[in-house]
PDB file of C-alpha atoms in Angstrom:
ATOM      1  CA  MET A  15     200.967 -28.501 161.787  1.00 55.00           C
ATOM      2  CA  ASN A  16     198.624 -28.493 158.786  1.00 78.00           C
ATOM      3  CA  GLU A  17     194.850 -28.874 158.867  1.00 85.00           C
ATOM      4  CA  LEU A  18     194.858 -32.559 157.900  1.00 86.00           C
ATOM      5  CA  GLY A  19     197.478 -33.297 160.532  1.00 89.00           C
ATOM      6  CA  ALA A  20     195.504 -31.413 163.171  1.00 90.00           C
ATOM      7  CA  ARG A  21     192.329 -33.331 162.259  1.00 89.00           C
ATOM      8  CA  LEU A  22     194.194 -36.653 162.381  1.00 90.00           C
ATOM      9  CA  GLN A  23     195.671 -35.813 165.772  1.00 91.00           C
ATOM     10  CA  ALA A  24     192.297 -34.671 167.139  1.00 91.00           C
ATOM     11  CA  LEU A  25     190.527 -37.772 165.875  1.00 90.00           C
ATOM     12  CA  ARG A  26     193.264 -40.031 167.238  1.00 90.00           C
ATOM     13  CA  ARG A  27     193.089 -38.395 170.670  1.00 92.00           C
ATOM     14  CA  GLN A  28     189.307 -38.493 170.597  1.00 90.00           C
ATOM     15  CA  ALA A  29     189.549 -42.262 170.015  1.00 88.00           C
ATOM     16  CA  ASN A  30     192.043 -42.522 172.946  1.00 90.00           C
ATOM     17  CA  LEU A  31     194.733 -44.015 170.722  1.00 89.00           C
ATOM     18  CA  SER A  32     198.452 -43.416 170.887  1.00 91.00           C
ATOM     19  CA  GLN A  33     200.443 -42.957 167.705  1.00 91.00           C
ATOM     20  CA  GLN A  34     201.835 -46.465 168.178  1.00 92.00           C
ATOM     21  CA  GLU A  35     198.349 -48.032 168.584  1.00 91.00           C
ATOM     22  CA  LEU A  36     197.048 -46.234 165.500  1.00 90.00           C
ATOM     23  CA  ALA A  37     200.138 -47.274 163.546  1.00 92.00           C
ATOM     24  CA  GLU A  38     199.579 -50.928 164.499  1.00 91.00           C
ATOM     25  CA  ARG A  39     195.953 -50.800 163.383  1.00 88.00           C
ATOM     26  CA  LEU A  40     196.930 -49.300 160.026  1.00 89.00           C
ATOM     27  CA  HIS A  41     200.033 -51.507 159.636  1.00 90.00           C
ATOM     28  CA  VAL A  42     202.359 -48.535 159.278  1.00 92.00           C
ATOM     29  CA  SER A  43     205.186 -47.219 161.447  1.00 92.00           C
ATOM     30  CA  ARG A  44     204.693 -44.825 164.352  1.00 91.00           C
ATOM     31  CA  GLN A  45     206.958 -42.382 162.524  1.00 94.00           C
ATOM     32  CA  SER A  46     204.487 -42.310 159.613  1.00 92.00           C
ATOM     33  CA  ILE A  47     201.689 -41.283 161.969  1.00 92.00           C
ATOM     34  CA  SER A  48     203.926 -38.591 163.442  1.00 92.00           C
ATOM     35  CA  LYS A  49     204.813 -37.260 159.963  1.00 92.00           C
ATOM     36  CA  TRP A  50     201.130 -37.189 158.978  1.00 91.00           C
ATOM     37  CA  GLU A  51     200.221 -35.231 162.098  1.00 90.00           C
ATOM     38  CA  LEU A  52     203.128 -32.803 161.656  1.00 91.00           C
ATOM     39  CA  GLY A  53     202.293 -32.286 157.992  1.00 87.00           C
ATOM     40  CA  THR A  54     205.665 -33.394 156.609  1.00 92.00           C
ATOM     41  CA  ALA A  55     203.959 -36.315 154.815  1.00 91.00           C
ATOM     42  CA  LYS A  56     200.451 -37.267 153.830  1.00 90.00           C
ATOM     43  CA  PRO A  57     198.797 -40.691 154.043  1.00 91.00           C
ATOM     44  CA  ASP A  58     198.060 -42.465 150.766  1.00 90.00           C
ATOM     45  CA  LEU A  59     194.497 -43.111 149.629  1.00 89.00           C
ATOM     46  CA  ASP A  60     194.302 -46.611 151.132  1.00 89.00           C
ATOM     47  CA  ASN A  61     195.362 -45.291 154.525  1.00 89.00           C
ATOM     48  CA  MET A  62     192.938 -42.358 154.216  1.00 90.00           C
ATOM     49  CA  ILE A  63     190.098 -44.811 153.630  1.00 89.00           C
ATOM     50  CA  ARG A  64     191.199 -46.925 156.618  1.00 89.00           C
ATOM     51  CA  LEU A  65     191.453 -43.809 158.788  1.00 90.00           C
ATOM     52  CA  SER A  66     187.973 -42.641 157.823  1.00 88.00           C
ATOM     53  CA  GLU A  67     186.547 -46.085 158.576  1.00 88.00           C
ATOM     54  CA  LEU A  68     188.469 -46.338 161.853  1.00 87.00           C
ATOM     55  CA  PHE A  69     187.363 -42.919 163.094  1.00 88.00           C
ATOM     56  CA  GLY A  70     183.835 -43.187 161.627  1.00 88.00           C
ATOM     57  CA  VAL A  71     184.042 -40.039 159.515  1.00 89.00           C
ATOM     58  CA  SER A  72     183.638 -39.424 155.812  1.00 87.00           C
ATOM     59  CA  LEU A  73     186.635 -38.822 153.589  1.00 86.00           C
ATOM     60  CA  ASP A  74     185.393 -35.261 153.025  1.00 86.00           C
ATOM     61  CA  GLU A  75     185.378 -34.653 156.744  1.00 87.00           C
ATOM     62  CA  LEU A  76     188.799 -36.236 157.176  1.00 85.00           C
ATOM     63  CA  VAL A  77     190.540 -34.490 154.271  1.00 86.00           C
ATOM     64  CA  LEU A  78     188.650 -31.224 153.892  1.00 84.00           C
ATOM     65  CA  GLY A  79     187.199 -30.778 157.354  1.00 79.00           C
ATOM     66  CA  LYS A  80     183.694 -30.487 155.950  1.00 75.00           C
ATOM     67  CA  THR A  81     181.071 -31.846 158.253  1.00 71.00           C
ATOM     68  CA  GLN A  82     177.842 -32.949 156.685  1.00 62.00           C
ATOM     69  CA  ASN A  83     174.549 -31.924 158.168  1.00 57.00           C
ATOM     70  CA  LYS A  84     172.109 -34.718 158.749  1.00 49.00           C
ATOM     71  CA  GLN A  85     169.838 -33.074 156.159  1.00 50.00           C
ATOM     72  CA  GLU A  86     172.567 -33.198 153.494  1.00 51.00           C
ATOM     73  CA  ILE A  87     173.151 -36.900 153.867  1.00 48.00           C
ATOM     74  CA  PRO A  88     170.981 -38.736 151.351  1.00 51.00           C
ATOM     75  CA  GLN A  89     168.638 -41.101 153.064  1.00 53.00           C
ATOM     76  CA  HIS A  90     168.783 -44.363 151.188  1.00 53.00           C
ATOM     77  CA  SER A  91     165.951 -46.449 152.371  1.00 52.00           C
ATOM     78  CA  ALA A  92     166.041 -50.205 152.333  1.00 53.00           C
ATOM     79  CA  GLN A  93     162.312 -50.135 151.654  1.00 60.00           C
ATOM     80  CA  PRO A  94     162.537 -50.452 147.829  1.00 64.00           C
ATOM     81  CA  VAL A  95     164.790 -53.471 148.242  1.00 61.00           C
ATOM     82  CA  GLU A  96     162.437 -55.006 150.793  1.00 68.00           C
ATOM     83  CA  ASN A  97     159.450 -54.298 148.544  1.00 73.00           C
ATOM     84  CA  ALA A  98     161.198 -56.002 145.630  1.00 74.00           C
ATOM     85  CA  LYS A  99     162.022 -58.998 147.803  1.00 73.00           C
ATOM     86  CA  ALA A 100     158.443 -59.200 149.050  1.00 78.00           C
ATOM     87  CA  LYS A 101     157.099 -59.043 145.490  1.00 79.00           C
ATOM     88  CA  ARG A 102     159.520 -61.746 144.413  1.00 75.00           C
ATOM     89  CA  ARG A 103     158.498 -63.989 147.314  1.00 77.00           C
ATOM     90  CA  LYS A 104     154.823 -63.404 146.487  1.00 80.00           C
ATOM     91  CA  ARG A 105     155.414 -64.214 142.810  1.00 76.00           C
ATOM     92  CA  MET A 106     157.331 -67.349 143.785  1.00 75.00           C
ATOM     93  CA  ARG A 107     154.520 -68.495 146.086  1.00 76.00           C
ATOM     94  CA  LEU A 108     151.903 -67.882 143.399  1.00 76.00           C
ATOM     95  CA  CYS A 109     153.916 -69.826 140.820  1.00 72.00           C
ATOM     96  CA  LEU A 110     154.452 -72.638 143.279  1.00 74.00           C
ATOM     97  CA  LEU A 111     150.762 -72.752 144.176  1.00 76.00           C
ATOM     98  CA  ALA A 112     149.684 -72.646 140.512  1.00 76.00           C
ATOM     99  CA  GLY A 113     152.169 -75.387 139.615  1.00 74.00           C
ATOM    100  CA  VAL A 114     151.028 -77.693 142.409  1.00 76.00           C
ATOM    101  CA  LEU A 115     147.375 -77.006 141.577  1.00 76.00           C
ATOM    102  CA  CYS A 116     147.920 -77.816 137.884  1.00 72.00           C
ATOM    103  CA  LEU A 117     149.733 -81.034 138.710  1.00 72.00           C
ATOM    104  CA  VAL A 118     147.049 -82.121 141.192  1.00 75.00           C
ATOM    105  CA  LEU A 119     144.328 -81.392 138.626  1.00 74.00           C
ATOM    106  CA  ALA A 120     146.204 -83.292 135.927  1.00 72.00           C
ATOM    107  CA  VAL A 121     146.603 -86.330 138.158  1.00 72.00           C
ATOM    108  CA  ALA A 122     142.943 -86.131 139.250  1.00 74.00           C
ATOM    109  CA  LEU A 123     141.663 -85.793 135.680  1.00 71.00           C
ATOM    110  CA  LEU A 124     143.669 -88.707 134.301  1.00 70.00           C
ATOM    111  CA  PRO A 125     141.435 -91.471 135.753  1.00 71.00           C
ATOM    112  CA  LEU A 126     138.314 -89.475 134.877  1.00 69.00           C
ATOM    113  CA  HIS A 127     139.466 -89.155 131.294  1.00 66.00           C
ATOM    114  CA  GLN A 128     140.276 -92.877 131.143  1.00 67.00           C
ATOM    115  CA  MET A 129     136.840 -93.744 132.544  1.00 69.00           C
ATOM    116  CA  PHE A 130     135.198 -91.464 129.996  1.00 66.00           C
ATOM    117  CA  ASP A 131     137.165 -93.110 127.162  1.00 63.00           C
ATOM    118  CA  GLN A 132     136.236 -96.580 128.400  1.00 65.00           C
ATOM    119  CA  HIS A 133     132.584 -95.660 128.727  1.00 63.00           C
ATOM    120  CA  LEU A 134     132.483 -93.952 125.346  1.00 61.00           C
ATOM    121  CA  TRP A 135     134.691 -96.273 123.321  1.00 59.00           C
ATOM    122  CA  GLY A 136     134.685 -99.456 125.373  1.00 61.00           C
ATOM    123  CA  ASN A 137     138.425 -99.375 125.987  1.00 61.00           C
ATOM    124  CA  TRP A 138     141.285 -97.013 126.564  1.00 56.00           C
ATOM    125  CA  TYR A 139     144.684 -96.806 125.065  1.00 56.00           C
ATOM    126  CA  THR A 140     147.057 -99.376 126.454  1.00 56.00           C
ATOM    127  CA  SER A 141     150.175 -97.711 125.122  1.00 55.00           C
ATOM    128  CA  VAL A 142     151.237 -94.683 127.118  1.00 56.00           C
ATOM    129  CA  TRP A 143     152.801 -93.103 124.036  1.00 55.00           C
ATOM    130  CA  ARG A 144     149.504 -93.345 122.125  1.00 56.00           C
ATOM    131  CA  TYR A 145     147.474 -92.143 125.079  1.00 59.00           C
ATOM    132  CA  LEU A 146     149.432 -89.146 126.346  1.00 55.00           C
ATOM    133  CA  PRO A 147     149.195 -86.956 123.215  1.00 55.00           C
ATOM    134  CA  THR A 148     145.417 -87.233 123.238  1.00 59.00           C
ATOM    135  CA  VAL A 149     144.871 -86.223 126.839  1.00 61.00           C
ATOM    136  CA  PRO A 150     144.003 -82.577 127.496  1.00 66.00           C
ATOM    137  CA  HIS A 151     145.475 -82.762 130.940  1.00 61.00           C
ATOM    138  CA  ASN A 152     148.929 -82.709 129.335  1.00 66.00           C
ATOM    139  CA  VAL A 153     148.429 -78.992 129.116  1.00 70.00           C
ATOM    140  CA  LEU A 154     147.937 -78.960 132.865  1.00 70.00           C
ATOM    141  CA  LEU A 155     151.033 -81.086 133.375  1.00 73.00           C
ATOM    142  CA  LEU A 156     153.121 -78.764 131.242  1.00 74.00           C
ATOM    143  CA  ALA A 157     151.658 -75.682 132.895  1.00 75.00           C
ATOM    144  CA  GLY A 158     152.326 -77.143 136.322  1.00 77.00           C
ATOM    145  CA  ALA A 159     155.891 -77.969 135.407  1.00 79.00           C
ATOM    146  CA  GLY A 160     156.305 -74.483 133.952  1.00 78.00           C
ATOM    147  CA  PHE A 161     154.964 -72.795 137.064  1.00 77.00           C
ATOM    148  CA  LEU A 162     157.152 -74.911 139.306  1.00 76.00           C
ATOM    149  CA  ALA A 163     160.177 -74.100 137.165  1.00 76.00           C
ATOM    150  CA  ALA A 164     159.286 -70.409 137.333  1.00 75.00           C
ATOM    151  CA  ALA A 165     158.981 -70.614 141.115  1.00 71.00           C
ATOM    152  CA  TYR A 166     162.370 -72.304 141.308  1.00 70.00           C
ATOM    153  CA  TRP A 167     163.891 -69.726 138.972  1.00 69.00           C
ATOM    154  CA  ASN A 168     162.446 -66.807 141.013  1.00 63.00           C
ATOM    155  CA  LYS A 169     163.856 -68.298 144.190  1.00 60.00           C
ATOM    156  CA  TYR A 170     167.399 -68.226 142.828  1.00 50.00           C
TER     157      TYR A 170
END
C-alpha cells in the first residue's frame, strides 16, 4: 500500500465510511476506491478535490501528507471587505441625503424666487421653458438628481 492509499484508507475509516459508501458519494465504483487504497491506481484531479472537500483536508495534506500548522495558514480577514461595504453604504447614504436636501431646497426656493420676480418686476414668466433657464435653483435640481443617481449607482 502506498502513502496516498494509506492516507485515503485512514481518512475513510476516520469518517466511518465503507468503500461502497465513499464510492457512492464520489460517483465511482467500489473497485476504484479499492485500487486507490492499494496503490494500483490513483484518483484523478476532480476526485482528489472531492476527497479533500469530503474529508475536510487540504490537497497538500491528502496528496503529500503535509499537515499545515495553524500559524502557517494565512489568516484572511473579512474585515477589509466589511470596511469597504460600510464605506460604500456611508457614501450611498450621504449621496441620498444630499440629493434629497438639494431637491427639497429647489422646491422650497421656487415659490420664493417667483415671489421675488413678481415683487421686483411685477410679473413672472408664464412659460415654463422661459422661466426654468433663469432660475438658480436648477443647479440644485441637477445636483439633487446627480446625488440621487450616484446613490443609486453605489447601491448596485
